[in-house]
XYZ file of C-alpha atoms in Angstrom:
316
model
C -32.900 2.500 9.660
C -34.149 2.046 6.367
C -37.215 -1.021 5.734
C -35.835 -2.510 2.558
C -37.879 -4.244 0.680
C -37.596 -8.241 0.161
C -35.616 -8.561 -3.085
C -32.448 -10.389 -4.686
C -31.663 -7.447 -6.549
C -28.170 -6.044 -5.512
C -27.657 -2.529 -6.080
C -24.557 -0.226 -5.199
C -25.997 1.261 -1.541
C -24.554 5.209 -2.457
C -24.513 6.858 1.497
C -22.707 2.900 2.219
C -20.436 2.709 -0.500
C -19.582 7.012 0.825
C -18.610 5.829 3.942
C -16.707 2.721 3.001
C -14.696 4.976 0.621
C -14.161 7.060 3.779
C -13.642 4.917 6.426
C -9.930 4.634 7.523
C -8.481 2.749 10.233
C -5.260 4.130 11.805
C -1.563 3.078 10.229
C -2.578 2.011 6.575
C -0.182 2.896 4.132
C -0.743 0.674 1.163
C -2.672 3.564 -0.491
C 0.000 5.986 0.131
C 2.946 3.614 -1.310
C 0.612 2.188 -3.559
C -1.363 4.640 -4.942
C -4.802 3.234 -6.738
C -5.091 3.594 -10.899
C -8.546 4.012 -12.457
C -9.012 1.266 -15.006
C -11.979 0.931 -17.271
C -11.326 -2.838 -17.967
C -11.422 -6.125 -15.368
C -8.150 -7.050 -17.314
C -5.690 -5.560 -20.295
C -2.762 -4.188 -20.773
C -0.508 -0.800 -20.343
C 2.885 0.432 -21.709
C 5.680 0.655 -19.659
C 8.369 3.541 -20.161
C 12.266 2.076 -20.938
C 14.832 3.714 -18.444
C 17.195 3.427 -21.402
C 15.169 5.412 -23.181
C 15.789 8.470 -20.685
C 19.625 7.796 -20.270
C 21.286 6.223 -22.889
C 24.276 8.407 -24.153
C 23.890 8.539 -28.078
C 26.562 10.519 -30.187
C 24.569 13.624 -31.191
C 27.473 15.267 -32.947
C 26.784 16.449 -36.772
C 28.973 17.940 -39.603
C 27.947 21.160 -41.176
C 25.521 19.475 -43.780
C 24.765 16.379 -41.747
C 22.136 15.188 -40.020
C 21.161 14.269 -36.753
C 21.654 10.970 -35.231
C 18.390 8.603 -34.370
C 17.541 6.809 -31.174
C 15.268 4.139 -31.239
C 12.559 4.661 -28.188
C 10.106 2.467 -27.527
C 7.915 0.896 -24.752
C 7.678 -2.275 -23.278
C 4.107 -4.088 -23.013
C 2.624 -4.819 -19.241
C -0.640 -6.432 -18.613
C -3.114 -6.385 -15.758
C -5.872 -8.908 -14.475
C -8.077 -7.627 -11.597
C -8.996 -9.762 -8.602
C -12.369 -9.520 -7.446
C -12.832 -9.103 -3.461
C -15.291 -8.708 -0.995
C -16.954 -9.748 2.147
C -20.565 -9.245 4.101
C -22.108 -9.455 7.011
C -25.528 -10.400 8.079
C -27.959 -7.745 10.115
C -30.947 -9.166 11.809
C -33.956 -7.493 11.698
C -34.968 -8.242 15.391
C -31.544 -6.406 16.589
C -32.504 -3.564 14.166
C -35.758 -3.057 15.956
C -34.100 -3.500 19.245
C -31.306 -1.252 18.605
C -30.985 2.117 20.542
C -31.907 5.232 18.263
C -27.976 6.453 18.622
C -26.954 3.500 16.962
C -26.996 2.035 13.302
C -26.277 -1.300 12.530
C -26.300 -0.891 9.094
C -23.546 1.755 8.945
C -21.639 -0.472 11.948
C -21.789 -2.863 9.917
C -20.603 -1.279 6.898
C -17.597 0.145 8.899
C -16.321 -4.066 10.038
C -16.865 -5.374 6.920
C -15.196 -2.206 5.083
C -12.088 -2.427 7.762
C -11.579 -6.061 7.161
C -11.371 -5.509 3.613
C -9.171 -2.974 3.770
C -6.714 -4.619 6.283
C -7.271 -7.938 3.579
C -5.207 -5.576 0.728
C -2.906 -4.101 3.481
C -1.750 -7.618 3.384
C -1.527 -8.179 0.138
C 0.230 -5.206 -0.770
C 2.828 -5.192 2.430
C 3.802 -8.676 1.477
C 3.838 -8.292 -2.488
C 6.590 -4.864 -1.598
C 8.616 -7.298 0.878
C 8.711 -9.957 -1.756
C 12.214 -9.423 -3.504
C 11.859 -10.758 -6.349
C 9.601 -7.689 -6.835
C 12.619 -5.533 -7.141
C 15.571 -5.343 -9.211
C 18.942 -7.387 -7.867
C 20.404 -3.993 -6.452
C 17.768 -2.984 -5.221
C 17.297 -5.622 -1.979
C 19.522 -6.611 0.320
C 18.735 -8.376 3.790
C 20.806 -7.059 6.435
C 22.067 -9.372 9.693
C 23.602 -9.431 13.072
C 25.937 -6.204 13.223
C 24.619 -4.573 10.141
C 20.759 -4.185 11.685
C 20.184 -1.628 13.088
C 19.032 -2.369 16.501
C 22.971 -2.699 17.243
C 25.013 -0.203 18.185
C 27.153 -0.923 14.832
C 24.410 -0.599 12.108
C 24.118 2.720 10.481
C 21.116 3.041 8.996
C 21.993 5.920 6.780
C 25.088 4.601 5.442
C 22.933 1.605 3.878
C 19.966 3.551 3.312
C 21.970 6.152 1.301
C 24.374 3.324 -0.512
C 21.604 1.319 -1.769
C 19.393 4.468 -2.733
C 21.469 5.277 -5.548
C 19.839 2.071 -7.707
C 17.129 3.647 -7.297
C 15.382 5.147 -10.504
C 12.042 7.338 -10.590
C 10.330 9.313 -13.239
C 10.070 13.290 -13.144
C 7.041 13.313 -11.410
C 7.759 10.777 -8.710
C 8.428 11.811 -5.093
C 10.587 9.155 -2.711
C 8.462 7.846 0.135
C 10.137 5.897 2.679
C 8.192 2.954 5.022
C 8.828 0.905 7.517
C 7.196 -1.040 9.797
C 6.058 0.673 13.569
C 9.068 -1.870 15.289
C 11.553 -0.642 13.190
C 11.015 3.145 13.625
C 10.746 2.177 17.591
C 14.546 0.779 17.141
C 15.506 3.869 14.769
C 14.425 6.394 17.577
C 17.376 5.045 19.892
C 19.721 4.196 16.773
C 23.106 5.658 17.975
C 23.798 6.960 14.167
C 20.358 8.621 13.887
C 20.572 10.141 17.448
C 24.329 11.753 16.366
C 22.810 12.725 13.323
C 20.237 14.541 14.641
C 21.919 16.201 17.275
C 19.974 14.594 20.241
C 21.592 12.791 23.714
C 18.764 10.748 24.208
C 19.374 7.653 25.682
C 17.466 4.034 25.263
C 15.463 5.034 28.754
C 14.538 8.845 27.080
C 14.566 7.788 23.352
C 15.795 10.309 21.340
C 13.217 13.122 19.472
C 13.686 11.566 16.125
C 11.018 13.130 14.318
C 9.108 11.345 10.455
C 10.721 14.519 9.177
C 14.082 14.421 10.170
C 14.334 10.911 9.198
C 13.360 12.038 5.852
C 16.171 14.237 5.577
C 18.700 11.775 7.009
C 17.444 9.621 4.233
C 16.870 12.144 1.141
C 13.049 11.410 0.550
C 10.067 13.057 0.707
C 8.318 11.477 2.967
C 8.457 9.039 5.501
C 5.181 6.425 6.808
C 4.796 3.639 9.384
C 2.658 0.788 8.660
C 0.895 0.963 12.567
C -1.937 -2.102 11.492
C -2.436 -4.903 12.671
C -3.440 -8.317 11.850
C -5.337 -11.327 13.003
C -4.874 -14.640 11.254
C -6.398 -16.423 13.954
C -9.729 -18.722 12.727
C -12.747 -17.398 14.282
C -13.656 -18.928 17.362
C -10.656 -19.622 18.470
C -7.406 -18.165 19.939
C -6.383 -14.872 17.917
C -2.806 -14.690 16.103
C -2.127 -10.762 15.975
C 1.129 -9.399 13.972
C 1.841 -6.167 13.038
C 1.590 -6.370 8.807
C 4.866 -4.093 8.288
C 6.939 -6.564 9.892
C 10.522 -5.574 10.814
C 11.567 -4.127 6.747
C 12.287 -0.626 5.317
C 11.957 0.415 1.744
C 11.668 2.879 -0.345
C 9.221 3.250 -3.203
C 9.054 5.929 -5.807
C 5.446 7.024 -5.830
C 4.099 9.644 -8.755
C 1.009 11.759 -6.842
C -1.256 11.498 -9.671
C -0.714 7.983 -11.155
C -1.789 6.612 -14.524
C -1.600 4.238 -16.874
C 1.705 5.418 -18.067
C 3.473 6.840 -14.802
C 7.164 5.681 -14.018
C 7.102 5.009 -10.956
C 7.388 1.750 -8.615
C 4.072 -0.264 -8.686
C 0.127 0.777 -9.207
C -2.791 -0.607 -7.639
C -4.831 -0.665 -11.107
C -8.527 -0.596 -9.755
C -11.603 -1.514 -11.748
C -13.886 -1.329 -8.832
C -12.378 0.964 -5.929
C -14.640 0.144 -2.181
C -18.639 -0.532 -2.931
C -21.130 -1.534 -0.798
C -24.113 -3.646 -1.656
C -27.276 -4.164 0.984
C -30.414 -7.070 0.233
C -32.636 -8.306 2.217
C -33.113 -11.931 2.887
C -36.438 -13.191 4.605
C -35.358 -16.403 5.614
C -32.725 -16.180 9.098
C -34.943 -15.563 12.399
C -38.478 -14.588 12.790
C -38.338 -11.418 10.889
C -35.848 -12.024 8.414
C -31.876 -9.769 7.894
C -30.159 -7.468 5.767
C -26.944 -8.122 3.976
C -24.251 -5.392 4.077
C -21.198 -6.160 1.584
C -18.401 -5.033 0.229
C -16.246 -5.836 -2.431
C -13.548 -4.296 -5.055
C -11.795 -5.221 -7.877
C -7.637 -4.464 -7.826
C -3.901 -5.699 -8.986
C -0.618 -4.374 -7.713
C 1.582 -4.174 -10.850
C 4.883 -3.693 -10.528
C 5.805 -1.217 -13.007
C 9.370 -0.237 -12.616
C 11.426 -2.571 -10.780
C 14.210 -0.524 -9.891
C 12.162 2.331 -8.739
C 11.774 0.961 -5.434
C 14.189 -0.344 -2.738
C 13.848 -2.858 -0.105
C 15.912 -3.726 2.884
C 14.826 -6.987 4.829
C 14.860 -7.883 8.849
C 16.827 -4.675 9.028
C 15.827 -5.335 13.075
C 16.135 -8.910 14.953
């Protein structure tokens, strides 16, 4: 364990800010349906590509000495503002000392505070793509009693396929389904899946109803769960654990090397992707802590509202 030196100088800790980078917890999917954009500004602005643009039908017929007929492209004008987030944790130097040589409290540390940052945009991204206003009007629809699909009367690939056809992505976009872990639980038995597939399972033996085969039942290209968890209990006192997917399905169109211009769903634009900072602070105990934190700087922008689609409590 490094001695650092007494100081109120904050500087980017590089093997820290390596491992918060790297540190994943199991089920997080904002990334992949979400990817992160670059930005080199806290806040500004980013042209948006007009579907109309792509598809409009124009008369392109032309006499023998005439000339061609014009179109009138353009782009519309999106802006971002990044948040700023971040959290830390206090080490003491008398647990430091203490500490057995196999473990590190600084990189422990590191690895909390990182996970309950990254669970903190989870969140915020799960709840901004089950927000419907997010999406154009044919692109949502909440489904109920004999439509969901923990009946034996909803179909999910009827209404996955009918509503998919709203659904617009750029050349470079691939489809990626998700859904939270209760919901593929339910599709696993789902009588239309199971026929579909060709399997006899039964609700005791659930059927093999594999990520890939749903992703062929569906027409995408690939298929996540949202496995995290959350707890929005205060500390100290009795925890309130939810799984963050809750009980939707979507479907966003996701380009694999995003920028500033990509026609696809929504962008993370990040001006500060995972850092971690470490000081040290003489004053708590007898011999004084270090400070592990870490922060980042984001916004989801939605940049194509019909290139996503969301269906709501498609399970009870």
């Amino acid at each position: 364990m490094a001695n650092f030196p007494y100081s109120s100088v904050q500087e980017p800790d590089v093997p820290l800010s390596n491992l918060a980078v790297a540190y994943e917890q199991k089920g997080l999917i904002a990334d992949i349906v979400c990817p992160r954009v670059p930005v080199t500004l806290h806040g500004g602005q980013y042209y948006k590509r007009r579907k109309r643009d792509m598809i409009q039908v124009t008369d392109d017929r032309m006499g023998v000495n005439g000339s061609p007929g014009e179109i009138n492209g353009g782009y519309d004008l999106g802006r971002f503002a990044c948040e700023d987030y971040g959290l830390k944790e206090k080490v003491m130097r008398s647990v430091t000392r203490a500490a057995d040589p196999s473990i590190n409290p600084f990189a422990d540390a590191t690895k909390r505070v990182t996970s309950q940052v990254m669970t903190n945009h989870e969140v915020r991204v799960a709840a901004a793509y089950q927000t419907s206003s997010n999406y154009a009007s044919n692109n949502y629809a909440a489904l109920s009693g004999s439509d969901r699909w923990d009946t034996t009367t909803g179909d999910p690939i009827s209404k996955v396929l009918t509503i998919k056809k709203y659904l617009w992505r750029g050349p470079q976009a691939r489809t990626v389904a998700w859904m939270g872990y209760e919901v593929f639980v339910k599709l696993r038995t789902n009588p239309f899946i199971k026929e579909a597939l060709g399997s006899s399972g039964t609700p005791d033996v659930p059927a093999a109803v594999t990520l890939k085969g749903l992703a062929s039942l569906f027409m995408v290209d690939e298929v996540v769960i949202g496995e995290a968890w959350k707890d929005t209990g205060v500390v100290g006192s009795t925890s309130n654990e939810a799984l963050i997917w809750g009980k939707s399905f979507g479907i966003a169109a996701v380009e694999a090397s995003p920028t500033l211009q990509s026609l696809h769903f929504a962008s993370c634009m990040s001006f500060q992707d995972r850092k971690v900072f470490t000081w040290a602070d003489p004053e708590p105990g007898l011999e004084g802590a270090d400070w592990v934190k870490v922060t980042q700087s984001n916004d989801i922008e939605f940049v194509a509202s019909d290139g996503g689609i969301f269906l709501a409590t498609v399970i009870t």
